[in-house]
PDB file of C-alpha atoms in Angstrom:
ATOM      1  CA  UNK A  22     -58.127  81.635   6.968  1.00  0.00           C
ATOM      2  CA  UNK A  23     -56.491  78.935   5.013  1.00  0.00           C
ATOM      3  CA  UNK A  24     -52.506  78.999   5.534  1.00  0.00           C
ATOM      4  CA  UNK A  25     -50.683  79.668   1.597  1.00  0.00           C
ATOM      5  CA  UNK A  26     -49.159  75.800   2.898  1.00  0.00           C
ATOM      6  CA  UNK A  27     -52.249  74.606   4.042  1.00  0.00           C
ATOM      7  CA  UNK A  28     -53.518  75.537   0.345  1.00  0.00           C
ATOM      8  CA  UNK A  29     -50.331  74.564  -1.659  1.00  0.00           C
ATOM      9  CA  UNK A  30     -50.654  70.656   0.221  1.00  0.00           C
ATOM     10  CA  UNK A  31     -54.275  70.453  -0.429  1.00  0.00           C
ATOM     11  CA  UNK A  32     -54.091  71.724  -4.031  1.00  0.00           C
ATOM     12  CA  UNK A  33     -51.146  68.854  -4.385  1.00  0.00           C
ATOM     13  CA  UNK A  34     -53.233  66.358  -2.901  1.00  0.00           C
ATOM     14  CA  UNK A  35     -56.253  66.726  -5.170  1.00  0.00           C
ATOM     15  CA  UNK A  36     -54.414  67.547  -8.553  1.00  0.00           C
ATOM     16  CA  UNK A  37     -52.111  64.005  -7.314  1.00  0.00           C
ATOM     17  CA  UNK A  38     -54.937  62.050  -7.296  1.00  0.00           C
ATOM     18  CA  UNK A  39     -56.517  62.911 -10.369  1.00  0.00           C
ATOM     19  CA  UNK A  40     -53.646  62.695 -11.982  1.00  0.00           C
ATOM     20  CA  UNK A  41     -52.349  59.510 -10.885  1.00  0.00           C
ATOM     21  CA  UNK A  42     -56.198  58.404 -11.575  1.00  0.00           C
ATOM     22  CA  UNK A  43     -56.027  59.711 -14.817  1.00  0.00           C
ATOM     23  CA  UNK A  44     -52.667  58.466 -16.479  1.00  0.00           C
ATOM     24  CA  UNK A  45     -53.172  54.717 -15.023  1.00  0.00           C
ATOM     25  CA  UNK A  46     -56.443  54.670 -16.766  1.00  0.00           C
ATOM     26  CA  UNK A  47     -54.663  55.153 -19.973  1.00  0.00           C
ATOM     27  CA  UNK A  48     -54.481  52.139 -22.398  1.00  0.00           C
ATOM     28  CA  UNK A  49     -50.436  52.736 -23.789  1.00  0.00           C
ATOM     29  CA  UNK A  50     -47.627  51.644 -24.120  1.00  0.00           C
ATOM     30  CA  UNK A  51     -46.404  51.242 -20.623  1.00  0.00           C
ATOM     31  CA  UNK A  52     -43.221  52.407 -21.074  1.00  0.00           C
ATOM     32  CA  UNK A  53     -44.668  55.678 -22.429  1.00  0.00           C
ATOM     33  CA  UNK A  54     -46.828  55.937 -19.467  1.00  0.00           C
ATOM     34  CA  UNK A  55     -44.428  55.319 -16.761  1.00  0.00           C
ATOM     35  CA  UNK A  56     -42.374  58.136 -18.060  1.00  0.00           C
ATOM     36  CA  UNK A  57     -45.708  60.547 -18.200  1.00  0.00           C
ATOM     37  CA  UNK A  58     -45.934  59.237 -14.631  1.00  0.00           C
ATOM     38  CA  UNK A  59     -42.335  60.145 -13.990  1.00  0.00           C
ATOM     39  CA  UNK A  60     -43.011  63.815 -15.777  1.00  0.00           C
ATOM     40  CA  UNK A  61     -46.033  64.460 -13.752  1.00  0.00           C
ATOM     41  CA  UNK A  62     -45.394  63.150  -9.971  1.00  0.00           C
ATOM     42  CA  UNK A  63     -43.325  63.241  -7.316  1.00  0.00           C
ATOM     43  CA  UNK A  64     -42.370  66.581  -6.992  1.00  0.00           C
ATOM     44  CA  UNK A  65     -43.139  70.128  -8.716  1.00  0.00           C
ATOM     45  CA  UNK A  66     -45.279  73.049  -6.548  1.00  0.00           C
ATOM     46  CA  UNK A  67     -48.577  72.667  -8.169  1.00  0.00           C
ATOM     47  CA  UNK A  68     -48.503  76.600  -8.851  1.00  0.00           C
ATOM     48  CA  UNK A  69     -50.814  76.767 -11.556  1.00  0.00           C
ATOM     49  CA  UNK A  70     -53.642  74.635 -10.656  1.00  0.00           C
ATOM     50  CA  UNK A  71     -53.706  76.491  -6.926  1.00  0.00           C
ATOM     51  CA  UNK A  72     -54.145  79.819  -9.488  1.00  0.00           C
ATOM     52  CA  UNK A  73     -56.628  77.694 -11.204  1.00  0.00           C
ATOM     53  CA  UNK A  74     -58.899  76.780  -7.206  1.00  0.00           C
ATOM     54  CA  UNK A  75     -58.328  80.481  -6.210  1.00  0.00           C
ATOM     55  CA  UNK A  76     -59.714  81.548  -9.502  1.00  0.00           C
ATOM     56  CA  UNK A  77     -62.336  79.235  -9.055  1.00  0.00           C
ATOM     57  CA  UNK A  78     -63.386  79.996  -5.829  1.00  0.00           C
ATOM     58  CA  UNK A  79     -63.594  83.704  -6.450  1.00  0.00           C
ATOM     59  CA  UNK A  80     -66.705  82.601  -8.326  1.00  0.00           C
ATOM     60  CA  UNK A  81     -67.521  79.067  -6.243  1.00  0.00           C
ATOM     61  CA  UNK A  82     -67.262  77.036  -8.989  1.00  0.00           C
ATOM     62  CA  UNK A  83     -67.573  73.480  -8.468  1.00  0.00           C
ATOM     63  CA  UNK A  84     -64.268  71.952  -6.985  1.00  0.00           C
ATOM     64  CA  UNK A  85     -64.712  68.357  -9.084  1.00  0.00           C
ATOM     65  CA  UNK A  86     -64.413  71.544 -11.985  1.00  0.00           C
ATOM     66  CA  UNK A  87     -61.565  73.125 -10.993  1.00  0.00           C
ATOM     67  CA  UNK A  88     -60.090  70.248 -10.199  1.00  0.00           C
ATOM     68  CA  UNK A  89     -60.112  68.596 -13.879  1.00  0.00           C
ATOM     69  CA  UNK A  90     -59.057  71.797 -14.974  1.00  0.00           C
ATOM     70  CA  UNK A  91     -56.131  71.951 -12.645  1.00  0.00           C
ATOM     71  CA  UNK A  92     -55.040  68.598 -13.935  1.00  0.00           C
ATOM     72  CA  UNK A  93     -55.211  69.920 -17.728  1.00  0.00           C
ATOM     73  CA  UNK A  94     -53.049  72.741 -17.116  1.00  0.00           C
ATOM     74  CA  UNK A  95     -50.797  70.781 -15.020  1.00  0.00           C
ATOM     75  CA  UNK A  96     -50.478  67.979 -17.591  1.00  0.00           C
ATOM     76  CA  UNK A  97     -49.664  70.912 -19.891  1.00  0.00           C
ATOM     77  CA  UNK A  98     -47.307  72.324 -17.235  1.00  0.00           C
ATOM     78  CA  UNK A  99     -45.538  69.070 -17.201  1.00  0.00           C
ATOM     79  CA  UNK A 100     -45.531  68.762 -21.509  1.00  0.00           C
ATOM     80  CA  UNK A 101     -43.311  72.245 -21.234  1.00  0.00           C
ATOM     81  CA  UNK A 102     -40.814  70.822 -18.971  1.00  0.00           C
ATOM     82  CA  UNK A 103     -40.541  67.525 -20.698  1.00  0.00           C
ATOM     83  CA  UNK A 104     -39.108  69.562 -23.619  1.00  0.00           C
ATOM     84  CA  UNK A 105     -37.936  72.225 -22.149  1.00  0.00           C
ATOM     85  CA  UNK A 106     -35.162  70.055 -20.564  1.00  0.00           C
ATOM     86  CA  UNK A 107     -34.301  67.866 -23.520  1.00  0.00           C
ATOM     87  CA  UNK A 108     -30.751  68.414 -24.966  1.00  0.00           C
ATOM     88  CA  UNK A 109     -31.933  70.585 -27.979  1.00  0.00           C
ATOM     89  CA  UNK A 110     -33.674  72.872 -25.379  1.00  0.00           C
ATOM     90  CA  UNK A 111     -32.282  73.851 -22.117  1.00  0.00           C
ATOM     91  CA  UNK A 112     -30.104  70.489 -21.724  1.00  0.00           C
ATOM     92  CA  UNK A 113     -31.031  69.851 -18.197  1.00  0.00           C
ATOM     93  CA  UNK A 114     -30.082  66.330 -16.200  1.00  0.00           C
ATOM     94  CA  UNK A 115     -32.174  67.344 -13.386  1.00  0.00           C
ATOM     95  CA  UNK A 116     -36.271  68.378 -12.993  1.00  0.00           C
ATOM     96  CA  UNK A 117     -37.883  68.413  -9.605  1.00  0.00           C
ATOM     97  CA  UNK A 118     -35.186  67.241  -8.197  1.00  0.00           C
ATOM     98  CA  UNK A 119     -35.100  63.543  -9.800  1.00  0.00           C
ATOM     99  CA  UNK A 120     -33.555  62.752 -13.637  1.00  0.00           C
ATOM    100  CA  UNK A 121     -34.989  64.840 -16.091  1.00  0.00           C
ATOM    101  CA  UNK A 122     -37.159  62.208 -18.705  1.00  0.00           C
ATOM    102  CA  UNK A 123     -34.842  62.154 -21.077  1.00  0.00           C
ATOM    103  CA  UNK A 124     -32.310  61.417 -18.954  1.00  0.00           C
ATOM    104  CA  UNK A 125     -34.109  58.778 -17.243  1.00  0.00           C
ATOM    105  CA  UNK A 126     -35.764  57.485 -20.006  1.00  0.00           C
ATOM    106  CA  UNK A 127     -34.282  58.956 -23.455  1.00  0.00           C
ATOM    107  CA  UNK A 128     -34.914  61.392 -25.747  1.00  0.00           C
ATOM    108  CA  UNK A 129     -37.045  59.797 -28.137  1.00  0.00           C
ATOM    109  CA  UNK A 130     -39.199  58.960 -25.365  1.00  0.00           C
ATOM    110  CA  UNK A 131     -38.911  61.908 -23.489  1.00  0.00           C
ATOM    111  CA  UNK A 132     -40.253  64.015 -26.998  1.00  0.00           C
ATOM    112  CA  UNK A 133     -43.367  61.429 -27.093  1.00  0.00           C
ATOM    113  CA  UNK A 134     -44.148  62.224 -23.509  1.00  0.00           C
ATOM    114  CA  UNK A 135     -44.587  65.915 -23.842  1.00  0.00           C
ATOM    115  CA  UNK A 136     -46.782  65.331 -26.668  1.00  0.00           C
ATOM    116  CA  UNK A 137     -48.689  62.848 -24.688  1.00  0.00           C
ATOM    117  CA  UNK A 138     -49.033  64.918 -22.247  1.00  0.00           C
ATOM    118  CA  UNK A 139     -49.880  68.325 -23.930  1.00  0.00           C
ATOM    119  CA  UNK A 140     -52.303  66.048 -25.979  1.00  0.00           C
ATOM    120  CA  UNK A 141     -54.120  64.405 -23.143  1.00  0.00           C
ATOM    121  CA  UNK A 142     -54.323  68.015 -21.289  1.00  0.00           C
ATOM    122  CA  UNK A 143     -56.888  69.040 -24.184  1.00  0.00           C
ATOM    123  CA  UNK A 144     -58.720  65.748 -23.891  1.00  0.00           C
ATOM    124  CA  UNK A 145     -59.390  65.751 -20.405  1.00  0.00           C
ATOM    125  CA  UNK A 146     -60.515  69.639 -20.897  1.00  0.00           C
ATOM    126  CA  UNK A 147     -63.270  67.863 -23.850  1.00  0.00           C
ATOM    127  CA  UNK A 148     -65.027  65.571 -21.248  1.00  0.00           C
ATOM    128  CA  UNK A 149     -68.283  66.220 -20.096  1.00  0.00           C
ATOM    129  CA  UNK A 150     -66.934  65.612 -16.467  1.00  0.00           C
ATOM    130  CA  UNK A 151     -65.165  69.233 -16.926  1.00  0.00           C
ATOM    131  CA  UNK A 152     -68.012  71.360 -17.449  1.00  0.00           C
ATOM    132  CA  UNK A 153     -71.620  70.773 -18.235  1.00  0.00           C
ATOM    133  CA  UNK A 154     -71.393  73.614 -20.453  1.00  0.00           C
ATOM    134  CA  UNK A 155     -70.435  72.292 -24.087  1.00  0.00           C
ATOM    135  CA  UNK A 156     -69.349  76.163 -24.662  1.00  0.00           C
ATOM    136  CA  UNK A 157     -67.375  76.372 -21.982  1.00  0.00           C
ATOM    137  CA  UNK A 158     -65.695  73.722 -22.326  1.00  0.00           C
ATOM    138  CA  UNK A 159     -64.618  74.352 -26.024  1.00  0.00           C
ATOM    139  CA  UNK A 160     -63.278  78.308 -24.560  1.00  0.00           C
ATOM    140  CA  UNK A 161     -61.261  76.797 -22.343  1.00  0.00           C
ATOM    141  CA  UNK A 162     -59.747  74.247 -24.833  1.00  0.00           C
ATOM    142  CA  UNK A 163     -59.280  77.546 -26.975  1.00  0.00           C
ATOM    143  CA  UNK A 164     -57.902  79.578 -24.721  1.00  0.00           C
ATOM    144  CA  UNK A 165     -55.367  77.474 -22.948  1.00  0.00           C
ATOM    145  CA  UNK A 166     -54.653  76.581 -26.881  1.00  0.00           C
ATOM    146  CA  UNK A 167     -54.195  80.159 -27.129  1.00  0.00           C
ATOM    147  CA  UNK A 168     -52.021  80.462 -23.988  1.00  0.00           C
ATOM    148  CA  UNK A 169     -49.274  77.516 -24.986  1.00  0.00           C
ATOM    149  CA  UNK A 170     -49.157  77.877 -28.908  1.00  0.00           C
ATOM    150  CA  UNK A 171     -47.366  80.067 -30.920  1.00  0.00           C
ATOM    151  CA  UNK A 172     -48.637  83.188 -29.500  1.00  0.00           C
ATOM    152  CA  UNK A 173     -47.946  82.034 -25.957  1.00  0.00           C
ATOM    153  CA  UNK A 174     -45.402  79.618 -24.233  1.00  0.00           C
ATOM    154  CA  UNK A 175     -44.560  78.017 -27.975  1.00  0.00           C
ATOM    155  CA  UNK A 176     -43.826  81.248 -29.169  1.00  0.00           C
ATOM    156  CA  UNK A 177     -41.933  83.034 -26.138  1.00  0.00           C
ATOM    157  CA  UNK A 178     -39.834  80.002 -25.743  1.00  0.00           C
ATOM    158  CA  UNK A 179     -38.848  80.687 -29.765  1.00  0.00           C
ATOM    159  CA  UNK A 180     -37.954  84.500 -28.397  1.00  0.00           C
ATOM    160  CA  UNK A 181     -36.142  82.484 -25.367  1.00  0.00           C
ATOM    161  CA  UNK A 182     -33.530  80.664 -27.763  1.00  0.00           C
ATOM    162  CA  UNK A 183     -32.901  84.465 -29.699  1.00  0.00           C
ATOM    163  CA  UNK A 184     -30.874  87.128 -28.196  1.00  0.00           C
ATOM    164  CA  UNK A 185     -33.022  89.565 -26.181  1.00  0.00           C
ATOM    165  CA  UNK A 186     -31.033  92.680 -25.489  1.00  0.00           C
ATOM    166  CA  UNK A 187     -33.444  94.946 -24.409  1.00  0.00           C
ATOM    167  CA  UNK A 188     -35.914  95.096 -21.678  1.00  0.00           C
ATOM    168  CA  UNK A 189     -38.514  95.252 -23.937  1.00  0.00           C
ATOM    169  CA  UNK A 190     -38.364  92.422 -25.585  1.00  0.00           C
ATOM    170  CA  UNK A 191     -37.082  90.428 -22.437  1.00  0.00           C
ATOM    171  CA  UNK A 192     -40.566  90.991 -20.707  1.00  0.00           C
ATOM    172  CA  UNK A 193     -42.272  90.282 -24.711  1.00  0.00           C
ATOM    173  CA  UNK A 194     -40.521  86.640 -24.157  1.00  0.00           C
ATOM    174  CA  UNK A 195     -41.927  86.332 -20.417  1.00  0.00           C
ATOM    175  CA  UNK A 196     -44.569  87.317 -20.733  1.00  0.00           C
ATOM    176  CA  UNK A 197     -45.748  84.749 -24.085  1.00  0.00           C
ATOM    177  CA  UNK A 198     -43.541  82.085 -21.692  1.00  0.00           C
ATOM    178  CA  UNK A 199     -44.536  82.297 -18.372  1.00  0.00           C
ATOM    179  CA  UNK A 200     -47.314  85.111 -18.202  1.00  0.00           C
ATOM    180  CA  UNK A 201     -50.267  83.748 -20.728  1.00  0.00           C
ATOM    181  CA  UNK A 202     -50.480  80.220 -19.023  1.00  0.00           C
ATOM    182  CA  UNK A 203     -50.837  82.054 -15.862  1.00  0.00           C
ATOM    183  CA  UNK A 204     -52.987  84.363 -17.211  1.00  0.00           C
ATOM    184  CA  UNK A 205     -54.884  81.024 -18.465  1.00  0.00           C
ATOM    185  CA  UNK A 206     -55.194  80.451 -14.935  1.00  0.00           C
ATOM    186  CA  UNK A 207     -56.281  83.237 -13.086  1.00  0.00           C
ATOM    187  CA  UNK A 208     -59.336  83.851 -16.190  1.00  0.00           C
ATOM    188  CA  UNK A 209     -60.358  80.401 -15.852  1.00  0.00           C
ATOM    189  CA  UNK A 210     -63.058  81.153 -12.851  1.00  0.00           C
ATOM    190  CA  UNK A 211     -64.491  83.951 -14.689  1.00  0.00           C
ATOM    191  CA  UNK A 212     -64.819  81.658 -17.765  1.00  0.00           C
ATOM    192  CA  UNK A 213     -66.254  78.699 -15.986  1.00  0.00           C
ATOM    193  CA  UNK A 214     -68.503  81.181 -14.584  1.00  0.00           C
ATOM    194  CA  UNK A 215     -69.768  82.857 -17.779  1.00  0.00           C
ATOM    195  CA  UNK A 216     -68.396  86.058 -16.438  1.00  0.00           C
ATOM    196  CA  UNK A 217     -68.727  89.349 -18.205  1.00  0.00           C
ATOM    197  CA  UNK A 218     -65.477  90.488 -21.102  1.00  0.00           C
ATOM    198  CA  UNK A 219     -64.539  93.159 -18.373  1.00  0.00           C
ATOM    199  CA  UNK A 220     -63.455  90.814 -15.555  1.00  0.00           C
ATOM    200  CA  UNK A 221     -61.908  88.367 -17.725  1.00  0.00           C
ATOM    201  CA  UNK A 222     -59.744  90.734 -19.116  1.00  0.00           C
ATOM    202  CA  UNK A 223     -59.054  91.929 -15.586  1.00  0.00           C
ATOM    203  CA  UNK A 224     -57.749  88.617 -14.677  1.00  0.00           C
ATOM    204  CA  UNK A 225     -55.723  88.392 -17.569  1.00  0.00           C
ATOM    205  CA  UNK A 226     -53.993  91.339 -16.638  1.00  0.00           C
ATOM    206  CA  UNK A 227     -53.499  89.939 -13.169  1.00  0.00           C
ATOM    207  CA  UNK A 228     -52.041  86.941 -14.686  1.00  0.00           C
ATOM    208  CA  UNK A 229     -49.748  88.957 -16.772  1.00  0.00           C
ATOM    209  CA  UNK A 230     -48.835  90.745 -13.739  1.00  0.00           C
ATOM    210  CA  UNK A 231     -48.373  87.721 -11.584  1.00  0.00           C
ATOM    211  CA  UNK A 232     -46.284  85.898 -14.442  1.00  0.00           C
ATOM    212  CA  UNK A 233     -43.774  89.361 -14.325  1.00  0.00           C
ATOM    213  CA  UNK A 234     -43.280  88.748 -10.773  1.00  0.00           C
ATOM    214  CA  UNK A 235     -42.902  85.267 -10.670  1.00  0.00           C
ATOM    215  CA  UNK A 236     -40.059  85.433 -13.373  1.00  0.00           C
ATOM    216  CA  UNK A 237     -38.480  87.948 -11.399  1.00  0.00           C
ATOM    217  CA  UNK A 238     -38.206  85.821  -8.531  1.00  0.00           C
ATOM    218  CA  UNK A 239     -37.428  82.837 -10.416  1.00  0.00           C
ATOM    219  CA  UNK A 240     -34.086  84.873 -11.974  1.00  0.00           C
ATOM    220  CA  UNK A 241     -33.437  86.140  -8.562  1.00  0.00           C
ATOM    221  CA  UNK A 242     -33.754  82.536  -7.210  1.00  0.00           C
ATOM    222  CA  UNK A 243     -31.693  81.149 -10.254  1.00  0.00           C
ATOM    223  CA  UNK A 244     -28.806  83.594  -8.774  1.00  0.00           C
ATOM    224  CA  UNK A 245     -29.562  82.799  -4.838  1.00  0.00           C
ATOM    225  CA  UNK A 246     -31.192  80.141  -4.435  1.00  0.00           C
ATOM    226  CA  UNK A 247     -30.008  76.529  -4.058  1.00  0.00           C
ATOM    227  CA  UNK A 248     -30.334  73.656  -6.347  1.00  0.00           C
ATOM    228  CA  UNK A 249     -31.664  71.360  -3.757  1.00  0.00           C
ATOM    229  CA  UNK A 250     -34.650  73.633  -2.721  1.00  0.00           C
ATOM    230  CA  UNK A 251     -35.416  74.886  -6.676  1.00  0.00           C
ATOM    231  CA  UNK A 252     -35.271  70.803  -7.056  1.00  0.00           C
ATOM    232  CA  UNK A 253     -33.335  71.553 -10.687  1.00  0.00           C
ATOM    233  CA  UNK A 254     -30.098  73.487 -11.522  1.00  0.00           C
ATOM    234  CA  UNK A 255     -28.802  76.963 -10.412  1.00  0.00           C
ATOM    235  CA  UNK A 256     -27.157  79.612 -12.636  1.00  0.00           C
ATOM    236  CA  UNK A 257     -28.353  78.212 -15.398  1.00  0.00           C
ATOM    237  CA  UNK A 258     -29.411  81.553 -16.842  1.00  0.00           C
ATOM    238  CA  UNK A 259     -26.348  83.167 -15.843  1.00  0.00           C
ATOM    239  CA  UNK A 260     -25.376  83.934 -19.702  1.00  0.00           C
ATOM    240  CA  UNK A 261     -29.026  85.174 -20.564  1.00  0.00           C
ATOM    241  CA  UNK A 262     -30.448  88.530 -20.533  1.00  0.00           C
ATOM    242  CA  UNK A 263     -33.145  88.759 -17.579  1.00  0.00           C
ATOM    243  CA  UNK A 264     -35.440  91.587 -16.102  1.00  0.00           C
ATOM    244  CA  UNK A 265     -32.411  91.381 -13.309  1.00  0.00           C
ATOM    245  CA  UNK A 266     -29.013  91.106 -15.345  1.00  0.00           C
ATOM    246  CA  UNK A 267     -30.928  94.427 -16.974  1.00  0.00           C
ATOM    247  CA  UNK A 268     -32.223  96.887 -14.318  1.00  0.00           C
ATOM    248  CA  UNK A 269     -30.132  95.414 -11.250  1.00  0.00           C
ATOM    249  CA  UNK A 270     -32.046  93.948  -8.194  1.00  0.00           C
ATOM    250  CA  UNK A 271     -33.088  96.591  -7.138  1.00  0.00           C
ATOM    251  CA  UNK A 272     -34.961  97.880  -9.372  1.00  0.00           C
ATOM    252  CA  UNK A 273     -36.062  94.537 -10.644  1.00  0.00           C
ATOM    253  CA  UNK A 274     -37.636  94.741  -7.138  1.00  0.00           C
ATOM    254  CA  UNK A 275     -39.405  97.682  -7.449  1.00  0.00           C
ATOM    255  CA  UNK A 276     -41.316  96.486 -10.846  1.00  0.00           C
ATOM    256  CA  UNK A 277     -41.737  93.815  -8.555  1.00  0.00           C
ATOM    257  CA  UNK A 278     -43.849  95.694  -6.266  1.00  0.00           C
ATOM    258  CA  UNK A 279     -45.440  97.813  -8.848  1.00  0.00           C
ATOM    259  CA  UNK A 280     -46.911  94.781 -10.298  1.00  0.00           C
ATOM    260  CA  UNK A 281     -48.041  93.577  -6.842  1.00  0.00           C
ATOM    261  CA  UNK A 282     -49.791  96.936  -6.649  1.00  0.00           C
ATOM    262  CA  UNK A 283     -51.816  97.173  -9.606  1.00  0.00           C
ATOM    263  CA  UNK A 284     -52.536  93.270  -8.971  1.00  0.00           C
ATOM    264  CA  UNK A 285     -53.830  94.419  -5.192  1.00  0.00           C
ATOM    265  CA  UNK A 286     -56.057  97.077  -7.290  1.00  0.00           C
ATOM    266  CA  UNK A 287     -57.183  95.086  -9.838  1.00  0.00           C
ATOM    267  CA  UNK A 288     -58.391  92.461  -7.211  1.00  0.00           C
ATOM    268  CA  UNK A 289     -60.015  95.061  -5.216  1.00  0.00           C
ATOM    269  CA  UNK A 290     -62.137  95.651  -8.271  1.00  0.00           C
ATOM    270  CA  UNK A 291     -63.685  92.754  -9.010  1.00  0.00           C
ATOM    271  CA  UNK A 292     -65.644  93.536  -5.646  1.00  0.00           C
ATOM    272  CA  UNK A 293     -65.251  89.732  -4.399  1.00  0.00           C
ATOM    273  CA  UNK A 294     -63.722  87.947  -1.926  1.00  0.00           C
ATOM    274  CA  UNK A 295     -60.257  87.374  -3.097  1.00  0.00           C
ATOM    275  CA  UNK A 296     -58.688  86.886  -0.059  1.00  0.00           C
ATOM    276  CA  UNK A 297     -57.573  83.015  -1.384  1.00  0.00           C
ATOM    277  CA  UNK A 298     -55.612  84.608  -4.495  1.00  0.00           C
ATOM    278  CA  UNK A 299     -54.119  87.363  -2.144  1.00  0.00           C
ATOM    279  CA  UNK A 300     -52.369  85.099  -0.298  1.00  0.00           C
ATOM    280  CA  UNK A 301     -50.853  83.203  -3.598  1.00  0.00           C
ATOM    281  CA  UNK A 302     -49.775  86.781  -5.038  1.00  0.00           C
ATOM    282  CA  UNK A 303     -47.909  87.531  -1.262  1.00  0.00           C
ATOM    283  CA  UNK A 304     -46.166  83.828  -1.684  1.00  0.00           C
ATOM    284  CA  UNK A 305     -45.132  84.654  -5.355  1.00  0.00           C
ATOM    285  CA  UNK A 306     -43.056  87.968  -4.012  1.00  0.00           C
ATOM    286  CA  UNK A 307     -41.937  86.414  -1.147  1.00  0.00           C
ATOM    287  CA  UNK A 308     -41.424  82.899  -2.314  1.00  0.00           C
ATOM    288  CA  UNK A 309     -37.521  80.922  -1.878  1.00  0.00           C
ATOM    289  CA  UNK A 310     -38.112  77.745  -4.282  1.00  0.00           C
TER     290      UNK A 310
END
């Protein structure tokens, strides 16, 4: 069996190249594409388009496939940060552990990346080269539309910037930020492979799951961990309400493992080898950047 590494540095590898492929192909400014270039490489896990190969693989989907639609969501990915960082946001100097673009570049610039990116994320979804399937291709552009708009990332970032005093609405905001793109992920197998309602909703909830616990460990790392593994700041959500600050680490922990549970069950269920996205679910728990 593939080692979670071995996985993580091939996932890198391919998404690298396609990306790199794709953004010098790009007739732009070149300032604008050197900072999409800056945005996108050179750092960064590549946790979301090794979601999107395990997903995949569940239901042996072409890898050139996947592949494309790794790069859209990672291109998306990248769009998130871009403005996530920028002074009006989250006001961060450092992202993957180089300058943030805006603080390489500036913020004008910095704002036309993300939309560049987010933009070109769609577009590469559109191409033939994605999916032979014209329908397939237009649920996925829906979807993942679905997943980062104002019912998803746009919209739990919104709920991000309000105060959230209640652990109800804290895991409303994560799960629109962090849980529907990951949810995008995990589903996108079953949609690539015309799968039935039943296991893409399955999925879902395995991405909603999965985005719980990798919040959790993300507040747990913002409090432990250290700035030059995470590759950004620590404590930087020292003053905001969290699953953690909440219920306390332990029991943060426990929904921790109760999600990992029903995750284990629901993956059981699909009666397929998942033994690719197991391995992703025991790094999320486990994981220290």
């Amino acid at each position: 069996m593939e080692s979670i590494q071995d996985s993580f540095e091939k996932s890198q590898c391919l998404v690298d190249s396609l990306l790199t492929q794709t953004l010098e192909n790009l007739v732009a400014p070149q300032r604008l594409v050197q900072a999409m270039i800056h945005s996108t490489q050179g750092g960064g896990k590549r946790f979301r388009p090794l979601l999107v190969f395990a997903s995949c693989k569940i239901f042996s989907i072409n890898p050139e496939y996947a592949a494309r639609v790794a790069v859209a969501i990672e291109l998306l990915h990248c769009f998130s940060l871009v403005h996530d960082d920028l002074p009006a946001m989250d006001n961060s100097l450092l992202r993957r552990g180089k300058p943030s673009c805006w603080n390489q570049f500036d913020q004008a610039t910095a704002v036309l990346t993300g939309d560049s990116l987010l933009t070109l994320s769609f577009e590469v979804l559109a191409q033939a080269a994605t999916h032979p399937d014209s329908l397939v291709r237009l649920e996925l552009i829906q979807r993942l539309a679905q997943a980062s708009g104002a019912e998803g990332m746009a919209g739990g970032q919104m709920l991000d910037m309000t105060p959230c005093n209640s652990l109800e609405k804290v895991v409303k905001m994560q799960v629109m930020k962090t849980g529907e793109l990951i949810a995008f992920c995990c589903e996108a197998g079953a949609i690539m492979a015309n799968e039935t309602s039943e296991k893409r909703q399955l999925l879902k909830e395995i991405g909603y799951d999965l985005g719980l616990i990798y919040q959790i460990t993300d507040d747990l790392l913002d409090q432990e961990g250290n700035s030059q593994d995470m590759g950004k700041p620590i404590l930087q959500d020292q003053d905001k309400i969290t699953v953690v600050s909440i219920l306390g680490k332990p029991k943060a922990l426990l929904m921790l493992q109760d999600s990992k549970e029903r995750i284990e069950s629901n993956l059981k269920s699909l009666n397929q080898d998942t033994t690719s996205f197991l391995g992703i679910v025991d790094w999320v728990c486990n994981r220290s950047y």
